[in-house]
Short mmCIF file of C-alpha atoms in Angstrom, two decimals:
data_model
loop_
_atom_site.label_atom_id
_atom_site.label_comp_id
_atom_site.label_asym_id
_atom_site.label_seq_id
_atom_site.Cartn_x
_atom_site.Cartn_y
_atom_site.Cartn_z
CA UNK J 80 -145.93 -46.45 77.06
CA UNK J 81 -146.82 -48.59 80.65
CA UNK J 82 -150.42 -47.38 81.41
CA UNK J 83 -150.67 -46.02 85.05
CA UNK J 84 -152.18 -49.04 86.03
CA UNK J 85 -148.80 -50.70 85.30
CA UNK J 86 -146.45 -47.73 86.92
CA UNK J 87 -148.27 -48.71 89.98
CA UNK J 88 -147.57 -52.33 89.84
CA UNK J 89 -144.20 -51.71 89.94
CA UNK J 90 -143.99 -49.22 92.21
CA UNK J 91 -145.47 -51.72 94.92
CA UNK J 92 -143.06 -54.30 93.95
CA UNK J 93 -140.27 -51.78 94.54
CA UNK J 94 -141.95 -50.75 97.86
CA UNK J 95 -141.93 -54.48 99.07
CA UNK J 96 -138.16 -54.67 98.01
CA UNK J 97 -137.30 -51.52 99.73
CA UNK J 98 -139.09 -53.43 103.25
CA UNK J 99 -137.23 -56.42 102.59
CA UNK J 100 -141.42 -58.06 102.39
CA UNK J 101 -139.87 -60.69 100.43
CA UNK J 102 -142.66 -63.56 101.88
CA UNK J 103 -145.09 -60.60 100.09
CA UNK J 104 -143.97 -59.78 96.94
CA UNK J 105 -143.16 -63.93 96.49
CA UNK J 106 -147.19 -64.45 97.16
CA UNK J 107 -147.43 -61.46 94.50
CA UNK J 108 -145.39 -62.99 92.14
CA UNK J 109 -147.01 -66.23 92.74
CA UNK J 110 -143.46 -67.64 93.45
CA UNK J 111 -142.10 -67.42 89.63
CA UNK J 112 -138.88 -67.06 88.96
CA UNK J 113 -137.83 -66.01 92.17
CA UNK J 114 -138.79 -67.24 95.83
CA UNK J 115 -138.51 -64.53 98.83
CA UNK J 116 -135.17 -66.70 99.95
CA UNK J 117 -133.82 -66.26 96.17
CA UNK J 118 -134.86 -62.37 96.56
CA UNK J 119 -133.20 -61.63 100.02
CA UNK J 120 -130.34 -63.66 98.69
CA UNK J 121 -130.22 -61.26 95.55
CA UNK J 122 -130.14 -58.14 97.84
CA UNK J 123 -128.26 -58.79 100.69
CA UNK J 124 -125.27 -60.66 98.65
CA UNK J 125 -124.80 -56.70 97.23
CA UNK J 126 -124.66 -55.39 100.50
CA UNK J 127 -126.94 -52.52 100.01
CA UNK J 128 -129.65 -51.19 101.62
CA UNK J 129 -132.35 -50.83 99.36
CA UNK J 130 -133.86 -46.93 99.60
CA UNK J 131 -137.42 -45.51 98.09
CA UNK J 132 -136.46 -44.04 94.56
CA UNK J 133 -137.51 -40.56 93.73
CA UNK J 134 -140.96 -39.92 93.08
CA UNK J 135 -140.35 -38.64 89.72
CA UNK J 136 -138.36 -42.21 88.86
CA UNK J 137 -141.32 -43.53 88.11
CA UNK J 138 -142.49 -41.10 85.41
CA UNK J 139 -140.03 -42.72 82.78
CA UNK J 140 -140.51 -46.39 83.27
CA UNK J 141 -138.11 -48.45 80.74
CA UNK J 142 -141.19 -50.59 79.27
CA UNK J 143 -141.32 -52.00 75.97
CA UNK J 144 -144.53 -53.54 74.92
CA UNK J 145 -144.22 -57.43 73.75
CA UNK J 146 -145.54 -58.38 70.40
CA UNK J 147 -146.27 -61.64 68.74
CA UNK J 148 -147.13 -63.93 71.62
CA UNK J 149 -149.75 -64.30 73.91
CA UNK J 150 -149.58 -62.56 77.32
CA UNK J 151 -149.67 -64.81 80.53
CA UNK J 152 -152.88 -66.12 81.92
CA UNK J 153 -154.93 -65.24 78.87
CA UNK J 154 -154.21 -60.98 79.02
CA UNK J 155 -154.36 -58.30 76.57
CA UNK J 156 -150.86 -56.76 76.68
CA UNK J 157 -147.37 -57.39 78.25
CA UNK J 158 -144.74 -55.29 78.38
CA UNK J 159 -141.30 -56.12 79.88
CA UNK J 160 -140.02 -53.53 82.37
CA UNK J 161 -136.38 -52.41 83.41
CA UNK J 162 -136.61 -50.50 86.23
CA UNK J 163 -133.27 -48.65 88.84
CA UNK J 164 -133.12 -49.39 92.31
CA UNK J 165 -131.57 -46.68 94.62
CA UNK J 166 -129.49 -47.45 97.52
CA UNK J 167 -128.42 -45.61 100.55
CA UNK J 168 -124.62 -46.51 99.55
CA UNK J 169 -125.01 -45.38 95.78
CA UNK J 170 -128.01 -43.42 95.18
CA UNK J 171 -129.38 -44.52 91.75
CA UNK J 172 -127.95 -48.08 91.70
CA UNK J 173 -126.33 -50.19 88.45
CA UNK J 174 -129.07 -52.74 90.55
CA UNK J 175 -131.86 -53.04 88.64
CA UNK J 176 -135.42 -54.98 88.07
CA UNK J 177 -136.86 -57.07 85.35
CA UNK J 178 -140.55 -57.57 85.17
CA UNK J 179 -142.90 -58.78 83.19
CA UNK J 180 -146.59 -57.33 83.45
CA UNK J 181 -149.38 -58.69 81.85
CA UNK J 182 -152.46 -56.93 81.77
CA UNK J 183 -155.65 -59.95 82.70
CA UNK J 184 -158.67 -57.62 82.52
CA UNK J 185 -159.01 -53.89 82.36
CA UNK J 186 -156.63 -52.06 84.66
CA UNK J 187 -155.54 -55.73 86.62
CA UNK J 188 -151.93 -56.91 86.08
CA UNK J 189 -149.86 -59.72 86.77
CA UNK J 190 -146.30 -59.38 87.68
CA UNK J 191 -143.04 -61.79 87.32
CA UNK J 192 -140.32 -60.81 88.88
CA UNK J 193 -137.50 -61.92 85.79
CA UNK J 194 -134.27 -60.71 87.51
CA UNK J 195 -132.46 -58.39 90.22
CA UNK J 196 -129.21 -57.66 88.89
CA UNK J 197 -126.98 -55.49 86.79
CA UNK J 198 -128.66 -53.23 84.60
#
């Protein structure tokens, strides 16, 4: 199970999504993976406007703790996270997140944006 600590982190990444605070969530991410042009291209090549999900979304994050190797940047746990994005066009989207958090120190995580695509 993500610890709250880890619900929140990707609650703000979905919050910078939904604002299109690509520049943001790219400083947040510390540009892995993905940089804010790769991100706007991911969402606006759907065309869909990215909506807040439900509050209660976030009570079942898809997070599956990863065993046998060593979290990023030294941490204690990492767990990979697929999480829905809801749209004004669909509602709960097939559009989905992949993250990786890594917990550094108690309660501090690390995020990597993996992928925005199909779920």
């Amino acid at each position: 199970m993500l610890p709250r600590e880890g619900v929140n982190a990707v609650r703000v990444v979905v919050g910078l999504l939904v604002r299109g605070d690509y520049e943001e969530l790219e400083t947040l991410t510390e540009g892995r993976r993905f940089s804010a042009a790769d991100m706007a291209d991911a969402i606006a090549g759907r065309g869909l406007d990215l909506i807040d999900p439900p509050e209660d979304a976030y009570d079942a994050v898809d997070a599956v703790e990863v065993t046998g190797t060593a979290p990023a940047a030294g941490g204690r746990r990492a767990f990979g996270v697929t999480f829905p994005l809801w749209t004004a066009q669909e509602g709960r989207s097939a559009l989905a997140l992949r993250l990786t958090l890594s917990e550094v120190m108690d309660g501090v995580w690390t995020v990597e944006l993996d992928a925005i695509g199909a779920a």
